[in-house]
Short mmCIF file of C-alpha atoms in Angstrom, two decimals:
data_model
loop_
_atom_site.label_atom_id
_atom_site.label_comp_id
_atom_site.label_asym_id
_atom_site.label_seq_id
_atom_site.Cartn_x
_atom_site.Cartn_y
_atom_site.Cartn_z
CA UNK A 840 -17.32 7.46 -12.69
CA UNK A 841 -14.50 5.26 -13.05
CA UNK A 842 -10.61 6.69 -12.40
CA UNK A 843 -7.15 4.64 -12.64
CA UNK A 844 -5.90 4.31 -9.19
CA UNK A 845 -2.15 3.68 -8.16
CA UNK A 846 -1.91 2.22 -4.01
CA UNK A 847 1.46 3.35 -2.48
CA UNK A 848 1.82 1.10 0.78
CA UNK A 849 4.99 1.80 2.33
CA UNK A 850 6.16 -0.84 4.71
CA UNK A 851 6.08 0.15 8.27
CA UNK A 852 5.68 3.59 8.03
CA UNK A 853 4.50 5.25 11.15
CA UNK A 854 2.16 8.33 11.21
CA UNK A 855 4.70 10.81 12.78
CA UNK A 856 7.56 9.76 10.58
CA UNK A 857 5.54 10.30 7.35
CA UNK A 858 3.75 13.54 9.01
CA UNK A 859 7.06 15.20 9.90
CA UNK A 860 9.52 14.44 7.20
CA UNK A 861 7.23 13.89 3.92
CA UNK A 862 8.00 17.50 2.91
CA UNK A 863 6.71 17.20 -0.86
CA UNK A 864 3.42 15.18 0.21
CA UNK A 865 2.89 17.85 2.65
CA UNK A 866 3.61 20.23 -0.18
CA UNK A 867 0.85 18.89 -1.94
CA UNK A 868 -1.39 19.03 1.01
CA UNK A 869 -0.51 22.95 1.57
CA UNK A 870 -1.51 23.75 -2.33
CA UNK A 871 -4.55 21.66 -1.66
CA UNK A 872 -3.64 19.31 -3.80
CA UNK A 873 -3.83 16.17 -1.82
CA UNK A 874 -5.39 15.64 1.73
CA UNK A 875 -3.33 13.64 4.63
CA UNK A 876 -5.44 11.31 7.08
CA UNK A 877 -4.55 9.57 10.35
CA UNK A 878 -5.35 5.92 10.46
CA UNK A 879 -5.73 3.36 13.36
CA UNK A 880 -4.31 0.14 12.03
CA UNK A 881 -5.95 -2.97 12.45
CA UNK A 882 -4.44 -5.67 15.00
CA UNK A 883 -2.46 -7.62 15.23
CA UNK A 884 -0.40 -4.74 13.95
CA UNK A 885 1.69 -7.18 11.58
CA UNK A 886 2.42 -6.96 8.06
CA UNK A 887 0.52 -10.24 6.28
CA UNK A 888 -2.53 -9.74 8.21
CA UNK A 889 -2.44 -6.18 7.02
CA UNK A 890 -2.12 -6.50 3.63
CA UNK A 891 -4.81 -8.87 3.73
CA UNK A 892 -6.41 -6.05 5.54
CA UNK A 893 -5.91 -3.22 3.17
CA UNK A 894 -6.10 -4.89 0.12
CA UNK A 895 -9.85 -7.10 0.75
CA UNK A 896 -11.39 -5.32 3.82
CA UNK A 897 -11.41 -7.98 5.74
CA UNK A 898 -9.73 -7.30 9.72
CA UNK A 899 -7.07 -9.51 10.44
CA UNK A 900 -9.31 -11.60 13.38
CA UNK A 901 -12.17 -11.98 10.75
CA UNK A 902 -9.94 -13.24 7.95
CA UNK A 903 -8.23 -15.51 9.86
CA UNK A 904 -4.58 -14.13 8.32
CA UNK A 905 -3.24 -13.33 11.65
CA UNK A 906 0.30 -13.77 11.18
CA UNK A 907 3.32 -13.29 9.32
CA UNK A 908 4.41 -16.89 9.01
CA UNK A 909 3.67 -18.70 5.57
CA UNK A 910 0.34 -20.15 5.17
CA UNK A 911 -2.72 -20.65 2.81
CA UNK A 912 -3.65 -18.09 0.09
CA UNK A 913 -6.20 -15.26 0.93
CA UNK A 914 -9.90 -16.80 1.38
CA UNK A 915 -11.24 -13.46 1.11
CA UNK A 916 -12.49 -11.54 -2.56
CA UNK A 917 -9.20 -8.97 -2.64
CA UNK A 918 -9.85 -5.27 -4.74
CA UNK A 919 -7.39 -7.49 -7.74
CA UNK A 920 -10.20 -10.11 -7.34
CA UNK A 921 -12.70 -7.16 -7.78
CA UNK A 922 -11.04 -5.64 -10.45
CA UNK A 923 -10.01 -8.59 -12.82
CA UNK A 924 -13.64 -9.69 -12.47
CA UNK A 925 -14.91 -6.40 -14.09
CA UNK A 926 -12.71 -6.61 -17.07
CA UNK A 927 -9.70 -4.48 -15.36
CA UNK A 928 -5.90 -4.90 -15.42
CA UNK A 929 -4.28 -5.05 -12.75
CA UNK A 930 -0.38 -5.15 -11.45
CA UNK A 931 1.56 -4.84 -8.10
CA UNK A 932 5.62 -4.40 -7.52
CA UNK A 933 5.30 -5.96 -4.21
CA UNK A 934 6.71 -8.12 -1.56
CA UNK A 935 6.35 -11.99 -2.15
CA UNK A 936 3.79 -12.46 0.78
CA UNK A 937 1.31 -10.22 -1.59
CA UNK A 938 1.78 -13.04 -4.42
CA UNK A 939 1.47 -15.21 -1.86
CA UNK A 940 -1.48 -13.80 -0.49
CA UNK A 941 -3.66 -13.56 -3.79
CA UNK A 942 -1.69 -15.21 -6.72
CA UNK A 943 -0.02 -18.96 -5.79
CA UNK A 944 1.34 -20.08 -2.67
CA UNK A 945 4.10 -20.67 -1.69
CA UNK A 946 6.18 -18.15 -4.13
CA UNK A 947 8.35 -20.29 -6.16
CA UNK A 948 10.64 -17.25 -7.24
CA UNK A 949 11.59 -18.46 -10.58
CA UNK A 950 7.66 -19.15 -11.16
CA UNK A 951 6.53 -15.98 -9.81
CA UNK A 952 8.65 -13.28 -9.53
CA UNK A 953 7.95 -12.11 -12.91
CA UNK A 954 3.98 -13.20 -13.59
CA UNK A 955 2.22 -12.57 -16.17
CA UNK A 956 -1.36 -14.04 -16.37
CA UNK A 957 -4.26 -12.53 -17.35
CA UNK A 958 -6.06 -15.23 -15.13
CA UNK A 959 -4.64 -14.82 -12.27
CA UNK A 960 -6.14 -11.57 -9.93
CA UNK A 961 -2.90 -9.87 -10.10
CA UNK A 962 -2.32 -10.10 -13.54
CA UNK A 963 1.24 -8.47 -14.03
CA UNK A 964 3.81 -8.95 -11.34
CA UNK A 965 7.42 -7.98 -10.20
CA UNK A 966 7.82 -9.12 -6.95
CA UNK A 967 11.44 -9.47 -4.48
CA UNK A 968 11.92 -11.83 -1.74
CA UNK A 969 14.81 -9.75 -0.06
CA UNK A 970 13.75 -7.33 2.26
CA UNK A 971 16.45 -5.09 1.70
CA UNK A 972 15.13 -4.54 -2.42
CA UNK A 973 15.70 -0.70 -2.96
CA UNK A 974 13.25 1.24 -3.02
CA UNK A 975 14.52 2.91 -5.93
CA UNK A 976 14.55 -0.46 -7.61
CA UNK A 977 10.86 -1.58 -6.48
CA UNK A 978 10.07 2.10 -7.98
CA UNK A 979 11.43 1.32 -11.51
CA UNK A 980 9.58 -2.04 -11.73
CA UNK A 981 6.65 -0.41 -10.82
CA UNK A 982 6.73 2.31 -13.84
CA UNK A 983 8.40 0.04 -16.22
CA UNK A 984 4.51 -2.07 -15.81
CA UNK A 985 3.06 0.88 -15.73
CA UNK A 986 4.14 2.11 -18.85
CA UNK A 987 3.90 -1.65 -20.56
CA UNK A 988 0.48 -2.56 -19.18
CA UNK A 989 -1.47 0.74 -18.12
CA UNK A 990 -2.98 -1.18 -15.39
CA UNK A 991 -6.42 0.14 -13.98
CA UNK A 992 -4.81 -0.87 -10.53
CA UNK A 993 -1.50 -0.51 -9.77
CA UNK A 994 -0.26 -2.09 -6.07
CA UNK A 995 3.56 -0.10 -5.21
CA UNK A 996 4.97 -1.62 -2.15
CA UNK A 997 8.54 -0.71 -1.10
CA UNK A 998 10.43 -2.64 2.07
CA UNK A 999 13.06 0.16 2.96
CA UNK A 1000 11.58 1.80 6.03
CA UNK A 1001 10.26 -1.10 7.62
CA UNK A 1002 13.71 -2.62 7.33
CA UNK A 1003 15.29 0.45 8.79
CA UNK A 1004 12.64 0.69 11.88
CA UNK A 1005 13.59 -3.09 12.30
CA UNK A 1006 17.56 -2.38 12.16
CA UNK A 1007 17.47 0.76 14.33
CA UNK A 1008 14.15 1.66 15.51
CA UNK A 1009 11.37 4.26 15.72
CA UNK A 1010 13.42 6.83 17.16
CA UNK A 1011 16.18 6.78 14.74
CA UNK A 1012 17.66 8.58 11.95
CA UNK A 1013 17.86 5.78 9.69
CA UNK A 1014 14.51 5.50 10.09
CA UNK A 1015 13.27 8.92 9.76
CA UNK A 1016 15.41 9.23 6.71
CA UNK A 1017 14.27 6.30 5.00
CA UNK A 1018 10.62 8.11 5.07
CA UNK A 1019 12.21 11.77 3.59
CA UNK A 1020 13.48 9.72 1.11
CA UNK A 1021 10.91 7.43 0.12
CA UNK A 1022 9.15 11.51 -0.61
CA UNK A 1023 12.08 12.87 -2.36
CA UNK A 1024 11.56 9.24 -5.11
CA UNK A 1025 7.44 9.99 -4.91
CA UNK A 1026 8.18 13.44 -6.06
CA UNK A 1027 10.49 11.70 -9.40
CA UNK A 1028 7.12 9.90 -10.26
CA UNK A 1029 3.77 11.53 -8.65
CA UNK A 1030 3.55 13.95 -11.31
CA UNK A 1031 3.61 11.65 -14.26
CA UNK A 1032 0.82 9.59 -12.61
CA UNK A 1033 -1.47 12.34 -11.64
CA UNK A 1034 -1.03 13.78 -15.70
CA UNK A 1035 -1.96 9.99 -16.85
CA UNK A 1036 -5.24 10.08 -15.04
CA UNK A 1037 -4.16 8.29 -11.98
CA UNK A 1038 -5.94 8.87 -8.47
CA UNK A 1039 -3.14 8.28 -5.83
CA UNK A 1040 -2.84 6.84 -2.18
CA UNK A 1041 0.12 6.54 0.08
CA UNK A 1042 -0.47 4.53 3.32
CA UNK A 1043 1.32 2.18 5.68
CA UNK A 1044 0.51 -1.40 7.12
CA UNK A 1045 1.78 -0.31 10.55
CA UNK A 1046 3.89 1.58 12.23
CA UNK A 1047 7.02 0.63 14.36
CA UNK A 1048 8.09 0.66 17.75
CA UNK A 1049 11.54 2.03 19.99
CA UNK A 1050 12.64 -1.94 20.15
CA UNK A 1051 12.78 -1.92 16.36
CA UNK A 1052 9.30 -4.42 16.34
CA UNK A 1053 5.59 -4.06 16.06
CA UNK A 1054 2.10 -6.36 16.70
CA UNK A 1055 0.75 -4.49 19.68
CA UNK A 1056 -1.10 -1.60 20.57
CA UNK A 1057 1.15 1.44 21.16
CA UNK A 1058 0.76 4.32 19.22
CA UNK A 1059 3.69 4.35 17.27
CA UNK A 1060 2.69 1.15 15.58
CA UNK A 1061 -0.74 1.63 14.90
CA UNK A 1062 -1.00 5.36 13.99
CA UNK A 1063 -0.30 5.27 9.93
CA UNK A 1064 -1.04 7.85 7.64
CA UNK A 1065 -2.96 8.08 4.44
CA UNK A 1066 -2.43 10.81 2.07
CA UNK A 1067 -4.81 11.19 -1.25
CA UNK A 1068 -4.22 12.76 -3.94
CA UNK A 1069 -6.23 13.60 -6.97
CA UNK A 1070 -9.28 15.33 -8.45
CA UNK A 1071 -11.86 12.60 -7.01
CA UNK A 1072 -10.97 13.06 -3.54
CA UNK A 1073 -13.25 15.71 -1.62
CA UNK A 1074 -9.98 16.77 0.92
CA UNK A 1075 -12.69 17.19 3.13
CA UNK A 1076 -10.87 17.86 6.79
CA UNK A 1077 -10.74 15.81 9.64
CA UNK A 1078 -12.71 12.43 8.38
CA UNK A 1079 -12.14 9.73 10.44
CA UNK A 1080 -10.86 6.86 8.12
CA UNK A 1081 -10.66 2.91 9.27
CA UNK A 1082 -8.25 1.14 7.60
CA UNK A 1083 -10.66 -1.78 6.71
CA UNK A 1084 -12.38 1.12 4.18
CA UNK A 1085 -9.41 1.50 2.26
CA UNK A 1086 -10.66 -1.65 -0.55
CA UNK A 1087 -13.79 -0.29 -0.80
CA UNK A 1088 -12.15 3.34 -1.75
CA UNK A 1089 -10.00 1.66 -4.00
CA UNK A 1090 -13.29 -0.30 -5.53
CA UNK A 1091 -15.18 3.20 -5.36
CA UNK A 1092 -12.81 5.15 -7.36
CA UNK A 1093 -12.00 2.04 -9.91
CA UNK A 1094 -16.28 2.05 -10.30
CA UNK A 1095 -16.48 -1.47 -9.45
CA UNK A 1096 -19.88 -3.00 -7.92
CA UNK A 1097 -18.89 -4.31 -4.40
CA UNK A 1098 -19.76 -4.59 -0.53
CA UNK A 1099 -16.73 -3.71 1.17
CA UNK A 1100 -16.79 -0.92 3.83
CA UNK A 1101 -16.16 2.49 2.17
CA UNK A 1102 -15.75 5.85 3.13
CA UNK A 1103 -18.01 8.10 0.67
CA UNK A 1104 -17.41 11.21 2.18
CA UNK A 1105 -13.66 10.58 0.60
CA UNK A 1106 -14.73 11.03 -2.73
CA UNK A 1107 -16.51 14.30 -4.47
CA UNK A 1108 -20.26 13.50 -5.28
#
């Protein structure tokens, strides 16, 4: 069985933020519509070496992406890699560091903030370079390719909350807001995804800490949550889900052919 899939990764969203003021994911969770999970991030709990994380697999000590400063492409075979190789289209809105990462590096914005190229593994592209891009902006790109393209995998990766855990911290309103928020623009678009055939994830690199940072070990950086939502997914309670699983899911429910850790006990038989 093979199912469109759309991957929300929110920037920096911590487990209790998203737990406590997603009301209309937690909605869905109530009507048994969608499941919520808590995740352990990998370390160090830094945004490059967890995308590279999330989106091939790979830990950031094994992949040797273990920092946020600019560096060499991606070494490892990403779930775009995956899914271009099997005849599937694929397209992210997303942070520069994830064309980076698996497209061309460096960006060269004029080059590659609008991309597309069927050859490349993400083959239709909006991506910013500001790291205050709205949210409701990054949201919009994202649907306009969805509409154009009807990509079989569809990477949505807004900047807001990690910038507002940066600015003012874990504890703060700003950044407990920016989460509610980020809910109240899912709940604009969720519907239309899950009526187009779309199996749905929301998750977080990492979390954030009181000193407005993150990299270690404390809870509040690496606790993250994944919700899922669609018919595929069992909603089985309390599975224990490693973030490294979360390509092969995504491979799983595209029906690709791959050895990436997975989870099957996610997925209905």
């Amino acid at each position: 069985m093979s199912s469109k899939v759309i991957l929300v990764l929110i920037d920096g969203l911590a487990w209790q933020a998203a737990h406590d003021g997603m009301g209309y994911l937690q909605g869905l969770c109530e009507a048994g519509q969608a499941a919520l999970y808590q995740l352990r991030c990998e370390l160090p709990s830094l945004s490059r070496p967890l995308y590279e994380c999330i989106l091939s697999g790979v830990a950031p000590v094994h992949s040797g992406i273990v920092h946020n400063y600019a560096g060499p492409a991606s070494c490892q075979q990403s779930i775009f890699h995956l899914a271009r190789d099997a005849g599937l289209t694929t397209a992210a809105a997303a942070y520069h560091w994830i064309a980076e990462l698996y497209n061309r590096a460096p960006y060269v914005a004029v080059r590659d903030r609008f991309t597309d190229d069927s050859q490349l593994p993400i083959q239709h592209g909006v991506f910013y370079h500001g790291d205050d891009y709205p949210d409701d902006h990054l949201l919009l790109d994202a649907e306009a390719m969805r509409l154009k393209h009807q990509p079989d995998l569809l990477l949505v990766h807004p900047m807001e909350t990690d910038v507002a855990g940066h600015r003012h911290g874990y504890g703060s309103a700003q950044y407990r807001n920016s989460a509610r928020r980020f809910d109240k623009r899912l709940a604009e678009y969720l519907p239309g995804w899950l009526a187009a055939g779309y199996q749905v994830l929301v998750t977080s690199d990492h979390g954030m800490n009181h000193d407005g940072s993150h990299g270690g070990l404390l809870p509040e950086e690496r606790l993250v949550p994944l919700f899922v939502i669609g018919q595929r997914f069992s909603k089985l309670p309390d599975i224990q889900v490693q973030q490294t699983e979360l390509c092969g899911l995504v491979a799983d429910l595209l029906g690709l052919m791959h050895t990436k850790p997975r989870h099957p006990e996610l997925l209905l038989p």
